[in-house]
Amino acid sequence: MRKVNLHTHTCFCDGKNTPEEMVISAIEKGMDVLGFSGHSSSSFDGEGCIPDCDIPKYKAEINRLKEKYKDDILILCGIEQDYYATQPAEGFDYIIGSVHAFHKDGLDMSPASFVFVDYNISRLEHAIENFYHGDAVSLAEDYFEKVSHVVEVTKCDIIGHFDLITKFNEKERFFDENNPRYIAAVDKALRRLLKTNAIFEINTGAMAKNLRTVPYPSESILKKINQGGGKIILSSDSHWTDTVDFAFAEARKLAKSCGFTSLVTVDEKGRFIEEEIK
């Protein structure tokens, strides 16, 4: 199969390496396509995103690398567009739509009124206790309600880490993923998203950071995506050079076990195509 990763971060946002360092690593690993997906600026986070004023520099650098390495690898310039992005995503090869934090209804729109889903455990614990009075499932319900609208809000091609809310929840630290309320929230979001043409990613990023032992989405959710006719693409959500293709073999195996026979990849002209899982 073609080796493709479209979820890549660099020092333009919260990644550790330069775009060129990521390209060189991808070539060394025999990758066919590397797509950059810097974090869009958002209303709640001024640190880990590309400032709006730096987007032209970001595009220019990726385009420079496209030309420099065109005989070795196909490079694409994308964006990870947050639900609360401050500017529309325009002029990119593709868009990943994600919810990293969400505004708690009924509160003002200051950063202090946002629920931070994946930043660290202490922020998530703070939100559960102070916004939801200890009811973590209620927080998950609000998260999936926002996720259910991520395609229409961000105009994305790819749905990023669908169940990111579980980043710190292995061994059910905060909530039971078999709770009927949790399952109902997941199913409601899937019903809406499966009506779109957006692709769900199997994301190994938290595995690379030793925060999870399995990718997003969970096995049970992947089976539902398959049953609903959804399509999937592998992504490493890479933030440093060593992880551009992290655990892709395990992710392909998981996809097959969930009933998928094909994955979305990218052809030599940058178009989405489907390939049989091998």
mmCIF file of C-alpha atoms in Angstrom:
data_model
loop_
_atom_site.group_PDB
_atom_site.id
_atom_site.type_symbol
_atom_site.label_atom_id
_atom_site.label_comp_id
_atom_site.label_asym_id
_atom_site.label_seq_id
_atom_site.Cartn_x
_atom_site.Cartn_y
_atom_site.Cartn_z
ATOM 1 C CA MET A 1 0.000 0.000 0.000
ATOM 2 C CA ARG A 2 1.036 3.601 -0.477
ATOM 3 C CA LYS A 3 2.449 5.011 2.750
ATOM 4 C CA VAL A 4 0.537 8.211 3.468
ATOM 5 C CA ASN A 5 0.328 10.461 6.509
ATOM 6 C CA LEU A 6 -1.658 13.695 6.311
ATOM 7 C CA HIS A 7 -1.627 14.601 10.017
ATOM 8 C CA THR A 8 1.753 16.214 10.711
ATOM 9 C CA HIS A 9 2.756 19.063 13.036
ATOM 10 C CA THR A 10 5.933 21.120 13.072
ATOM 11 C CA CYS A 11 7.568 23.993 14.935
ATOM 12 C CA PHE A 12 5.103 26.286 13.175
ATOM 13 C CA CYS A 13 2.650 25.156 15.904
ATOM 14 C CA ASP A 14 3.231 22.570 18.677
ATOM 15 C CA GLY A 15 5.543 20.192 16.808
ATOM 16 C CA LYS A 16 9.175 19.660 17.751
ATOM 17 C CA ASN A 17 10.835 19.730 14.322
ATOM 18 C CA THR A 18 10.991 21.893 11.232
ATOM 19 C CA PRO A 19 8.914 20.943 8.186
ATOM 20 C CA GLU A 20 12.083 19.992 6.295
ATOM 21 C CA GLU A 21 13.217 17.687 9.078
ATOM 22 C CA MET A 22 9.824 15.970 8.928
ATOM 23 C CA VAL A 23 10.123 15.582 5.146
ATOM 24 C CA ILE A 24 13.588 14.041 5.383
ATOM 25 C CA SER A 25 12.355 11.575 8.017
ATOM 26 C CA ALA A 26 9.366 10.622 5.868
ATOM 27 C CA ILE A 27 11.629 9.976 2.866
ATOM 28 C CA GLU A 28 13.950 7.851 5.005
ATOM 29 C CA LYS A 29 10.930 5.810 6.128
ATOM 30 C CA GLY A 30 9.876 5.200 2.540
ATOM 31 C CA MET A 31 6.715 7.263 2.637
ATOM 32 C CA ASP A 32 4.927 8.189 -0.577
ATOM 33 C CA VAL A 33 2.955 11.191 0.723
ATOM 34 C CA LEU A 34 3.448 13.560 3.647
ATOM 35 C CA GLY A 35 0.777 16.121 4.417
ATOM 36 C CA PHE A 36 1.311 18.979 6.851
ATOM 37 C CA SER A 37 -1.623 19.966 9.054
ATOM 38 C CA GLY A 38 -0.600 22.799 11.345
ATOM 39 C CA HIS A 39 -3.077 23.792 14.056
ATOM 40 C CA SER A 40 -5.280 26.708 13.066
ATOM 41 C CA SER A 41 -5.408 29.661 15.413
ATOM 42 C CA SER A 42 -8.322 29.301 17.824
ATOM 43 C CA SER A 43 -10.169 31.551 20.214
ATOM 44 C CA PHE A 44 -9.120 29.576 23.307
ATOM 45 C CA ASP A 45 -5.448 28.821 22.637
ATOM 46 C CA GLY A 46 -2.698 31.261 21.775
ATOM 47 C CA GLU A 47 0.259 28.921 22.255
ATOM 48 C CA GLY A 48 0.045 25.681 20.286
ATOM 49 C CA CYS A 49 -1.397 27.084 17.052
ATOM 50 C CA ILE A 50 -0.113 28.875 13.965
ATOM 51 C CA PRO A 51 -0.897 32.581 14.416
ATOM 52 C CA ASP A 52 -3.100 33.835 11.594
ATOM 53 C CA CYS A 53 -0.340 36.246 10.558
ATOM 54 C CA ASP A 54 2.067 33.297 10.055
ATOM 55 C CA ILE A 55 -0.176 31.265 7.757
ATOM 56 C CA PRO A 56 1.431 32.791 4.599
ATOM 57 C CA LYS A 57 4.897 31.816 5.919
ATOM 58 C CA TYR A 58 3.638 28.298 6.648
ATOM 59 C CA LYS A 59 2.197 27.897 3.153
ATOM 60 C CA ALA A 60 5.332 29.310 1.551
ATOM 61 C CA GLU A 61 7.618 26.904 3.394
ATOM 62 C CA ILE A 62 5.526 23.840 2.573
ATOM 63 C CA ASN A 63 5.338 24.910 -1.068
ATOM 64 C CA ARG A 64 9.123 25.353 -1.114
ATOM 65 C CA LEU A 65 9.540 21.801 0.164
ATOM 66 C CA LYS A 66 6.988 20.483 -2.350
ATOM 67 C CA GLU A 67 9.251 21.675 -5.151
ATOM 68 C CA LYS A 68 12.575 20.769 -3.543
ATOM 69 C CA TYR A 69 11.597 17.166 -2.825
ATOM 70 C CA LYS A 70 9.154 16.519 -5.671
ATOM 71 C CA ASP A 71 11.278 13.653 -7.037
ATOM 72 C CA ASP A 72 11.321 11.884 -3.659
ATOM 73 C CA ILE A 73 7.900 12.366 -2.067
ATOM 74 C CA LEU A 74 4.562 14.074 -2.636
ATOM 75 C CA ILE A 75 4.072 16.876 -0.104
ATOM 76 C CA LEU A 76 0.686 18.434 0.634
ATOM 77 C CA CYS A 77 -0.171 21.581 2.577
ATOM 78 C CA GLY A 78 -3.160 21.120 4.852
ATOM 79 C CA ILE A 79 -4.525 22.599 8.063
ATOM 80 C CA GLU A 80 -6.010 21.113 11.214
ATOM 81 C CA GLN A 81 -8.977 23.431 11.491
ATOM 82 C CA ASP A 82 -10.344 23.676 15.005
ATOM 83 C CA TYR A 83 -14.070 23.985 15.660
ATOM 84 C CA TYR A 84 -13.330 27.418 17.158
ATOM 85 C CA ALA A 85 -10.832 28.567 14.517
ATOM 86 C CA THR A 86 -10.519 32.330 14.217
ATOM 87 C CA GLN A 87 -10.259 32.320 10.406
ATOM 88 C CA PRO A 88 -11.789 30.143 7.662
ATOM 89 C CA ALA A 89 -9.501 27.544 6.098
ATOM 90 C CA GLU A 90 -8.758 28.708 2.565
ATOM 91 C CA GLY A 91 -6.138 27.754 0.000
ATOM 92 C CA PHE A 92 -5.143 24.400 1.515
ATOM 93 C CA ASP A 93 -4.855 20.999 -0.160
ATOM 94 C CA TYR A 94 -7.116 19.464 2.503
ATOM 95 C CA ILE A 95 -8.614 20.173 5.926
ATOM 96 C CA ILE A 96 -8.699 18.059 9.081
ATOM 97 C CA GLY A 97 -11.543 19.125 11.375
ATOM 98 C CA SER A 98 -11.078 18.693 15.125
ATOM 99 C CA VAL A 99 -12.483 19.613 18.531
ATOM 100 C CA HIS A 100 -9.645 20.077 21.042
ATOM 101 C CA ALA A 101 -11.667 22.143 23.492
ATOM 102 C CA PHE A 102 -15.215 23.398 23.620
ATOM 103 C CA HIS A 103 -17.129 26.225 25.174
ATOM 104 C CA LYS A 104 -19.350 25.327 28.104
ATOM 105 C CA ASP A 105 -22.838 26.585 27.317
ATOM 106 C CA GLY A 106 -24.122 29.243 29.656
ATOM 107 C CA LEU A 107 -20.707 30.732 30.412
ATOM 108 C CA ASP A 108 -18.883 33.689 28.850
ATOM 109 C CA MET A 109 -16.563 33.105 25.893
ATOM 110 C CA SER A 110 -13.304 33.657 27.777
ATOM 111 C CA PRO A 111 -10.638 30.899 27.619
ATOM 112 C CA ALA A 112 -11.440 30.090 31.251
ATOM 113 C CA SER A 113 -14.918 28.945 30.158
ATOM 114 C CA PHE A 114 -13.602 26.313 27.762
ATOM 115 C CA VAL A 115 -13.376 22.604 28.497
ATOM 116 C CA PHE A 116 -9.887 21.452 27.460
ATOM 117 C CA VAL A 117 -10.242 17.882 26.253
ATOM 118 C CA ASP A 118 -6.678 16.774 25.497
ATOM 119 C CA TYR A 119 -4.213 19.289 26.915
ATOM 120 C CA ASN A 120 -3.452 17.537 30.189
ATOM 121 C CA ILE A 121 -5.134 15.535 32.911
ATOM 122 C CA SER A 122 -5.350 18.400 35.390
ATOM 123 C CA ARG A 123 -7.287 20.628 32.979
ATOM 124 C CA LEU A 124 -9.714 17.820 32.221
ATOM 125 C CA GLU A 125 -10.157 17.067 35.928
ATOM 126 C CA HIS A 126 -10.789 20.755 36.576
ATOM 127 C CA ALA A 127 -13.549 20.839 33.971
ATOM 128 C CA ILE A 128 -15.202 17.667 35.262
ATOM 129 C CA GLU A 129 -15.292 18.960 38.828
ATOM 130 C CA ASN A 130 -16.021 22.651 38.237
ATOM 131 C CA PHE A 131 -18.238 22.600 35.145
ATOM 132 C CA TYR A 132 -19.936 19.201 35.491
ATOM 133 C CA HIS A 133 -19.959 18.561 39.249
ATOM 134 C CA GLY A 134 -18.072 15.305 38.824
ATOM 135 C CA ASP A 135 -20.211 13.918 35.985
ATOM 136 C CA ALA A 136 -17.617 13.096 33.319
ATOM 137 C CA VAL A 137 -20.202 11.440 31.061
ATOM 138 C CA SER A 138 -22.079 14.737 30.860
ATOM 139 C CA LEU A 139 -18.851 16.380 29.680
ATOM 140 C CA ALA A 140 -18.462 13.640 27.047
ATOM 141 C CA GLU A 141 -22.029 14.235 25.874
ATOM 142 C CA ASP A 142 -21.270 17.920 25.302
ATOM 143 C CA TYR A 143 -18.026 17.038 23.520
ATOM 144 C CA PHE A 144 -19.705 14.678 21.051
ATOM 145 C CA GLU A 145 -22.453 17.207 20.389
ATOM 146 C CA LYS A 146 -19.770 19.607 19.154
ATOM 147 C CA VAL A 147 -17.994 16.866 17.199
ATOM 148 C CA SER A 148 -21.245 16.009 15.440
ATOM 149 C CA HIS A 149 -21.109 19.451 13.767
ATOM 150 C CA VAL A 150 -17.369 19.538 13.011
ATOM 151 C CA VAL A 151 -17.745 18.916 9.275
ATOM 152 C CA GLU A 152 -20.291 21.681 8.713
ATOM 153 C CA VAL A 153 -18.337 24.133 10.886
ATOM 154 C CA THR A 154 -14.805 23.468 9.577
ATOM 155 C CA LYS A 155 -15.658 22.250 6.037
ATOM 156 C CA CYS A 156 -13.169 19.449 6.630
ATOM 157 C CA ASP A 157 -12.238 16.515 4.424
ATOM 158 C CA ILE A 158 -11.050 14.397 7.370
ATOM 159 C CA ILE A 159 -12.562 14.088 10.858
ATOM 160 C CA GLY A 160 -9.723 14.270 13.380
ATOM 161 C CA HIS A 161 -9.464 11.872 16.373
ATOM 162 C CA PHE A 162 -13.237 11.389 16.716
ATOM 163 C CA ASP A 163 -13.141 10.227 20.361
ATOM 164 C CA LEU A 164 -10.308 12.455 21.578
ATOM 165 C CA ILE A 165 -12.239 12.716 24.848
ATOM 166 C CA THR A 166 -10.766 9.290 25.718
ATOM 167 C CA LYS A 167 -7.137 10.444 25.525
ATOM 168 C CA PHE A 168 -6.665 10.130 29.298
ATOM 169 C CA ASN A 169 -9.385 7.524 29.872
ATOM 170 C CA GLU A 170 -7.618 4.199 29.423
ATOM 171 C CA LYS A 171 -8.668 1.817 32.202
ATOM 172 C CA GLU A 172 -11.753 4.058 32.497
ATOM 173 C CA ARG A 173 -10.048 6.639 34.668
ATOM 174 C CA PHE A 174 -12.882 9.153 34.246
ATOM 175 C CA PHE A 175 -15.902 7.375 32.758
ATOM 176 C CA ASP A 176 -17.204 4.033 31.528
ATOM 177 C CA GLU A 177 -17.200 3.928 27.727
ATOM 178 C CA ASN A 178 -19.964 1.318 27.930
ATOM 179 C CA ASN A 179 -22.232 3.718 29.806
ATOM 180 C CA PRO A 180 -25.503 3.907 27.825
ATOM 181 C CA ARG A 181 -25.375 7.719 27.880
ATOM 182 C CA TYR A 182 -21.854 7.713 26.450
ATOM 183 C CA ILE A 183 -22.819 5.240 23.732
ATOM 184 C CA ALA A 184 -25.900 7.303 22.857
ATOM 185 C CA ALA A 185 -23.759 10.438 22.481
ATOM 186 C CA VAL A 186 -21.312 8.593 20.212
ATOM 187 C CA ASP A 187 -24.111 7.143 18.097
ATOM 188 C CA LYS A 188 -25.822 10.502 17.690
ATOM 189 C CA ALA A 189 -22.605 12.096 16.443
ATOM 190 C CA LEU A 190 -21.910 9.199 14.083
ATOM 191 C CA ARG A 191 -25.383 9.384 12.565
ATOM 192 C CA ARG A 192 -24.799 13.008 11.607
ATOM 193 C CA LEU A 193 -21.198 12.611 10.437
ATOM 194 C CA LEU A 194 -21.790 9.467 8.399
ATOM 195 C CA LYS A 195 -24.184 11.478 6.229
ATOM 196 C CA THR A 196 -21.248 13.631 5.092
ATOM 197 C CA ASN A 197 -18.452 12.642 2.724
ATOM 198 C CA ALA A 198 -15.786 13.250 5.364
ATOM 199 C CA ILE A 199 -13.213 10.553 6.108
ATOM 200 C CA PHE A 200 -12.589 9.315 9.651
ATOM 201 C CA GLU A 201 -8.941 9.001 10.625
ATOM 202 C CA ILE A 202 -7.452 6.135 12.584
ATOM 203 C CA ASN A 203 -5.082 8.230 14.658
ATOM 204 C CA THR A 204 -2.039 6.748 16.433
ATOM 205 C CA GLY A 205 -0.814 10.003 17.966
ATOM 206 C CA ALA A 206 -1.622 9.230 21.596
ATOM 207 C CA MET A 207 0.079 5.846 21.234
ATOM 208 C CA ALA A 208 3.289 7.595 20.193
ATOM 209 C CA LYS A 209 3.091 9.679 23.361
ATOM 210 C CA ASN A 210 2.502 6.582 25.545
ATOM 211 C CA LEU A 211 -0.907 7.893 26.563
ATOM 212 C CA ARG A 212 -2.898 5.127 24.866
ATOM 213 C CA THR A 213 -2.225 1.556 23.780
ATOM 214 C CA VAL A 214 -4.727 1.683 20.896
ATOM 215 C CA PRO A 215 -5.612 4.319 18.277
ATOM 216 C CA TYR A 216 -8.585 6.650 18.054
ATOM 217 C CA PRO A 217 -11.389 5.804 17.434
ATOM 218 C CA SER A 218 -12.010 2.815 19.693
ATOM 219 C CA GLU A 219 -12.624 -0.624 18.204
ATOM 220 C CA SER A 220 -16.344 -0.466 18.942
ATOM 221 C CA ILE A 221 -16.653 2.923 17.224
ATOM 222 C CA LEU A 222 -14.634 1.768 14.210
ATOM 223 C CA LYS A 223 -17.031 -1.145 13.773
ATOM 224 C CA LYS A 224 -19.948 1.290 13.762
ATOM 225 C CA ILE A 225 -18.206 3.497 11.204
ATOM 226 C CA ASN A 226 -17.725 0.449 8.992
ATOM 227 C CA GLN A 227 -21.323 -0.654 9.420
ATOM 228 C CA GLY A 228 -22.457 2.862 8.530
ATOM 229 C CA GLY A 229 -20.469 2.901 5.308
ATOM 230 C CA GLY A 230 -17.836 5.335 6.546
ATOM 231 C CA LYS A 231 -14.324 5.555 5.135
ATOM 232 C CA ILE A 232 -11.054 5.663 7.059
ATOM 233 C CA ILE A 233 -7.515 6.930 6.580
ATOM 234 C CA LEU A 234 -4.429 6.219 8.687
ATOM 235 C CA SER A 235 -2.697 9.125 10.407
ATOM 236 C CA SER A 236 0.069 9.404 12.968
ATOM 237 C CA ASP A 237 -0.734 12.911 14.251
ATOM 238 C CA SER A 238 3.037 13.245 14.300
ATOM 239 C CA HIS A 239 4.726 15.967 16.350
ATOM 240 C CA TRP A 240 8.334 14.849 15.818
ATOM 241 C CA THR A 241 10.416 13.052 13.210
ATOM 242 C CA ASP A 242 10.391 9.544 14.682
ATOM 243 C CA THR A 243 6.602 9.176 14.521
ATOM 244 C CA VAL A 244 5.535 10.076 10.978
ATOM 245 C CA ASP A 245 4.349 6.496 10.387
ATOM 246 C CA PHE A 246 3.932 5.372 13.983
ATOM 247 C CA ALA A 247 2.109 2.038 14.511
ATOM 248 C CA PHE A 248 0.614 1.993 11.021
ATOM 249 C CA ALA A 249 0.902 -1.808 10.839
ATOM 250 C CA GLU A 250 -1.127 -2.139 14.055
ATOM 251 C CA ALA A 251 -3.675 0.374 12.772
ATOM 252 C CA ARG A 252 -4.150 -1.547 9.515
ATOM 253 C CA LYS A 253 -4.623 -4.752 11.486
ATOM 254 C CA LEU A 254 -7.229 -3.053 13.666
ATOM 255 C CA ALA A 255 -9.061 -1.728 10.607
ATOM 256 C CA LYS A 256 -9.262 -5.223 9.108
ATOM 257 C CA SER A 257 -10.496 -6.709 12.374
ATOM 258 C CA CYS A 258 -13.292 -4.101 12.398
ATOM 259 C CA GLY A 259 -14.463 -5.184 8.963
ATOM 260 C CA PHE A 260 -12.772 -2.637 6.691
ATOM 261 C CA THR A 261 -11.391 -3.976 3.420
ATOM 262 C CA SER A 262 -9.961 -0.694 2.144
ATOM 263 C CA LEU A 263 -8.325 2.510 3.347
ATOM 264 C CA VAL A 264 -8.292 5.981 1.860
ATOM 265 C CA THR A 265 -4.857 7.002 0.619
ATOM 266 C CA VAL A 266 -3.592 9.665 -1.803
ATOM 267 C CA ASP A 267 -2.489 9.174 -5.396
ATOM 268 C CA GLU A 268 0.455 10.818 -7.146
ATOM 269 C CA LYS A 269 -1.678 13.848 -8.025
ATOM 270 C CA GLY A 270 -2.840 14.432 -4.455
ATOM 271 C CA ARG A 271 -6.329 12.979 -4.926
ATOM 272 C CA PHE A 272 -8.048 10.796 -2.350
ATOM 273 C CA ILE A 273 -8.313 7.189 -3.514
ATOM 274 C CA GLU A 274 -9.190 3.880 -1.878
ATOM 275 C CA GLU A 275 -6.781 0.959 -1.665
ATOM 276 C CA GLU A 276 -7.315 -2.570 -0.498
ATOM 277 C CA ILE A 277 -5.834 -3.161 2.943
ATOM 278 C CA LYS A 278 -2.713 -5.315 2.711
#
